[in-house]
Amino acid sequence: MRAGRGTAVTDASTVRHSALRSSLGLIAGKAAQTGAGFAFWIVAARATSDREVGLTTAAVSAVMICTQLAVLGAGSAVIVAVGRGEPPARVLDAAFAIVGVAGTGLALGYLVLQSSVTPDTASVSILFWLTFILAAVTGTLVIVLDQALVALGRGASATLRYTLGGVVSLGAVALVAWQAHGASADVLMACWALGTAVACVVGAVQLRRLVGYRPRPSLRSVRRGRPLLALGIPHQLLTLTERAPGLVLPLLLAHMVAPEAAAYWYPAWMMAWAAYTAPMLMGIVQFSEGVRDPDRLVSTTWASLRWSLAVGGLAAAVLALFAHPLLSLLGERYADSSADALRWLAAGLVGYAVLQAYNAVCRARGRYAEAIVVGLTLGIALCAAALSAADRGASAMALAWLVVLSTGAAAVGLRLVAVLRRVTRDAR
């Protein structure tokens, strides 16, 4: 349905599909992205040295950190604003303009900082700089696209854009591996960035075809986006506590321990994240439903947690069972170094699901400060525990990570039950 700019997007109530369909669509999309990403690293590991792979994983982690910072909570703010009935077109224009500017600025800032602080491992290649900026900007836009389409009931569209992006990225690195052995980190980074850019373009096309929205961000949209930032910043801070530990650790390993340490840790973490994606995405939809229908928050929370454990638990079980064969696809040295690490990380699925359910409830209820303090404390403890075990290898790091995550999740789970009981009492 198309109309003028005032009503360029079909009313959210007419496009809203079931929460379960959105959740499973997002999970399928992320599964496709993760599968293609795993294949990407298999090809990369066989195309070059462990050092170049480690430097590339550090660069990818840095891009992800930039995207998490640059999103400024805009995706969550879109969910809240659209759920309250604000015109989606205006909200989306402001969100895309804000994160585009922020992504560019943060990417440039990181590259300059890296060149100054770690010149020995920093790349001065023009190709690396351009693809790093491209990946940061398009990666940030994709995050907002995901949450915007969830808010509009079209979360299932993620499958197509992530599949296409993953296939393009994998095809690019396969071509590089076929042409020459010993590819540099900046070439591998360019291949990875290409997939992110394709996913972003496909997402923009989907917004137009599915809900009639044509992106028209501008500097005026940035100025009008202050209310969106006011909504988004608390969500942003909470999201950072969730994602930062996993993103920062490979970066710290590459620059503080050794690139090879990052190379051995990252595949195990990347595979475990495939299972963790289920509760993370269920949490986004749980939050969206909690904003749209507060009276069903309790039932939505328990349903989301059950699906998180079912879908994520199945993925975690597969990873634990086939850890060595999967990692051996990258090479026997990866399997020998990281198989046990993958098993320990997979076991953390339960704790991560509880944490995501708790955070989603806090988002829907506006309890940002509490959740941020909990997440910050847990994140620092996770990184500190893992780094303290780095000299004993990836498996020791993962075990330390699991112990801290499980302990934190037990405390958070008790708090979640108390909050939901209070919600039930207030509803009576």
CSV table of N, CA, C and O in Angstrom, one decimal, residues 1-2 8-12 14-17 21-22 92 145-146 148-150 152-161 202-214:
chain,number,residue,atom,x,y,z
A,1,MET,N,0.8,-1.2,0.0
A,1,MET,CA,0.0,0.0,0.0
A,1,MET,C,0.9,1.2,0.0
A,1,MET,O,1.7,1.4,0.8
A,2,ARG,N,0.6,2.2,-0.9
A,2,ARG,CA,1.5,3.4,-1.0
A,2,ARG,C,0.6,4.6,-0.8
A,2,ARG,O,-0.6,4.6,-1.2
A,8,ALA,N,3.2,7.1,4.2
A,8,ALA,CA,3.9,6.3,3.2
A,8,ALA,C,4.1,4.8,3.6
A,8,ALA,O,4.3,4.0,2.8
A,9,VAL,N,3.9,4.6,4.9
A,9,VAL,CA,4.0,3.2,5.4
A,9,VAL,C,2.6,2.7,5.8
A,9,VAL,O,1.9,3.4,6.5
A,10,THR,N,2.2,1.5,5.4
A,10,THR,CA,1.0,1.0,5.9
A,10,THR,C,0.9,1.0,7.4
A,10,THR,O,1.9,0.7,8.1
A,11,ASP,N,-0.3,1.3,7.9
A,11,ASP,CA,-0.4,1.3,9.4
A,11,ASP,C,0.1,0.0,10.0
A,11,ASP,O,-0.2,-1.1,9.5
A,12,ALA,N,0.8,0.1,11.1
A,12,ALA,CA,1.4,-1.1,11.7
A,12,ALA,C,0.4,-2.2,12.0
A,12,ALA,O,0.7,-3.4,11.9
A,14,THR,N,-2.1,-3.1,10.4
A,14,THR,CA,-2.5,-3.9,9.2
A,14,THR,C,-1.4,-4.8,8.6
A,14,THR,O,-1.7,-5.6,7.8
A,15,VAL,N,-0.2,-4.5,9.0
A,15,VAL,CA,0.9,-5.3,8.5
A,15,VAL,C,1.5,-6.3,9.5
A,15,VAL,O,2.4,-7.0,9.3
A,16,ARG,N,1.0,-6.2,10.8
A,16,ARG,CA,1.6,-7.0,11.9
A,16,ARG,C,1.3,-8.5,11.7
A,16,ARG,O,0.1,-8.9,11.6
A,17,HIS,N,2.3,-9.3,11.6
A,17,HIS,CA,2.2,-10.7,11.6
A,17,HIS,C,2.4,-11.2,13.0
A,17,HIS,O,2.6,-10.5,13.9
A,21,ARG,N,6.0,-15.9,14.1
A,21,ARG,CA,6.5,-15.9,12.7
A,21,ARG,C,7.7,-14.9,12.6
A,21,ARG,O,8.7,-15.2,11.9
A,22,SER,N,7.6,-13.7,13.2
A,22,SER,CA,8.7,-12.8,13.1
A,22,SER,C,9.9,-13.3,13.8
A,22,SER,O,11.1,-13.2,13.3
A,92,LEU,N,11.4,6.4,10.7
A,92,LEU,CA,12.5,5.7,10.0
A,92,LEU,C,13.4,6.6,9.3
A,92,LEU,O,14.6,6.4,9.3
A,145,LEU,N,17.3,-1.8,10.3
A,145,LEU,CA,16.3,-2.4,9.4
A,145,LEU,C,15.7,-3.6,10.1
A,145,LEU,O,14.4,-3.8,10.0
A,146,ASP,N,16.5,-4.4,10.7
A,146,ASP,CA,15.9,-5.6,11.4
A,146,ASP,C,14.8,-5.2,12.4
A,146,ASP,O,13.7,-5.8,12.4
A,148,ALA,N,13.2,-2.3,12.7
A,148,ALA,CA,12.1,-1.6,12.0
A,148,ALA,C,11.1,-2.6,11.4
A,148,ALA,O,9.9,-2.5,11.6
A,149,LEU,N,11.6,-3.6,10.8
A,149,LEU,CA,10.7,-4.6,10.2
A,149,LEU,C,10.0,-5.5,11.2
A,149,LEU,O,8.9,-5.9,11.0
A,150,VAL,N,10.7,-5.7,12.4
A,150,VAL,CA,10.0,-6.4,13.5
A,150,VAL,C,8.8,-5.5,14.0
A,150,VAL,O,7.7,-6.0,14.2
A,152,LEU,N,7.1,-3.4,12.4
A,152,LEU,CA,6.1,-3.4,11.3
A,152,LEU,C,5.6,-4.8,11.0
A,152,LEU,O,4.8,-5.0,10.0
A,153,GLY,N,5.9,-5.8,11.8
A,153,GLY,CA,5.4,-7.1,11.7
A,153,GLY,C,6.0,-7.9,10.5
A,153,GLY,O,5.4,-8.9,10.1
A,154,ARG,N,7.2,-7.5,10.1
A,154,ARG,CA,7.8,-8.2,8.9
A,154,ARG,C,9.2,-8.8,9.2
A,154,ARG,O,10.1,-8.8,8.4
A,155,GLY,N,9.4,-9.3,10.4
A,155,GLY,CA,10.7,-9.8,10.8
A,155,GLY,C,11.1,-11.0,10.0
A,155,GLY,O,12.3,-11.2,9.9
A,156,ALA,N,10.2,-11.7,9.4
A,156,ALA,CA,10.5,-12.9,8.7
A,156,ALA,C,11.3,-12.6,7.4
A,156,ALA,O,11.9,-13.5,6.8
A,157,SER,N,11.3,-11.3,7.0
A,157,SER,CA,12.0,-10.9,5.7
A,157,SER,C,13.5,-11.0,5.9
A,157,SER,O,14.2,-10.9,4.9
A,158,ALA,N,14.0,-11.2,7.1
A,158,ALA,CA,15.4,-11.3,7.4
A,158,ALA,C,16.1,-12.4,6.6
A,158,ALA,O,17.2,-12.3,6.2
A,159,THR,N,15.3,-13.5,6.4
A,159,THR,CA,15.9,-14.7,5.8
A,159,THR,C,16.5,-14.4,4.4
A,159,THR,O,17.7,-14.8,4.1
A,160,LEU,N,15.8,-13.7,3.6
A,160,LEU,CA,16.3,-13.4,2.3
A,160,LEU,C,17.5,-12.5,2.3
A,160,LEU,O,18.5,-12.8,1.6
A,161,ARG,N,17.5,-11.4,3.0
A,161,ARG,CA,18.6,-10.4,2.9
A,161,ARG,C,19.9,-11.0,3.5
A,161,ARG,O,21.0,-10.8,3.0
A,202,VAL,N,19.4,-5.0,0.1
A,202,VAL,CA,18.2,-5.8,0.0
A,202,VAL,C,17.1,-5.4,1.0
A,202,VAL,O,15.9,-5.4,0.8
A,203,GLY,N,17.6,-5.1,2.2
A,203,GLY,CA,16.7,-4.6,3.3
A,203,GLY,C,15.9,-3.4,2.9
A,203,GLY,O,14.7,-3.2,3.2
A,204,ALA,N,16.6,-2.4,2.3
A,204,ALA,CA,16.0,-1.2,1.8
A,204,ALA,C,14.9,-1.5,0.8
A,204,ALA,O,13.8,-0.9,0.8
A,205,VAL,N,15.2,-2.4,-0.1
A,205,VAL,CA,14.2,-2.8,-1.1
A,205,VAL,C,13.0,-3.5,-0.5
A,205,VAL,O,11.9,-3.2,-0.8
A,206,GLN,N,13.3,-4.3,0.6
A,206,GLN,CA,12.2,-5.0,1.3
A,206,GLN,C,11.3,-4.0,2.0
A,206,GLN,O,10.0,-4.1,2.0
A,207,LEU,N,11.8,-3.0,2.6
A,207,LEU,CA,11.0,-2.0,3.2
A,207,LEU,C,10.1,-1.3,2.2
A,207,LEU,O,8.9,-1.0,2.5
A,208,ARG,N,10.6,-1.0,1.1
A,208,ARG,CA,9.7,-0.4,0.0
A,208,ARG,C,8.6,-1.4,-0.5
A,208,ARG,O,7.5,-1.0,-0.6
A,209,ARG,N,9.0,-2.6,-0.8
A,209,ARG,CA,8.1,-3.5,-1.3
A,209,ARG,C,7.0,-4.1,-0.3
A,209,ARG,O,5.9,-4.3,-0.7
A,210,LEU,N,7.5,-4.3,0.9
A,210,LEU,CA,6.6,-4.9,1.9
A,210,LEU,C,5.7,-3.9,2.6
A,210,LEU,O,4.5,-4.2,2.9
A,211,VAL,N,6.2,-2.7,2.9
A,211,VAL,CA,5.4,-1.8,3.6
A,211,VAL,C,5.3,-0.4,3.0
A,211,VAL,O,4.8,0.6,3.6
A,212,GLY,N,5.8,-0.3,1.7
A,212,GLY,CA,5.6,1.0,1.0
A,212,GLY,C,6.5,2.1,1.5
A,212,GLY,O,6.2,3.3,1.2
A,213,TYR,N,7.6,1.9,2.1
A,213,TYR,CA,8.5,3.0,2.6
A,213,TYR,C,9.7,3.1,1.7
A,213,TYR,O,10.4,2.1,1.4
A,214,ARG,N,10.0,4.3,1.3
A,214,ARG,CA,11.2,4.6,0.5
A,214,ARG,C,12.1,5.5,1.4
A,214,ARG,O,11.7,6.6,1.8
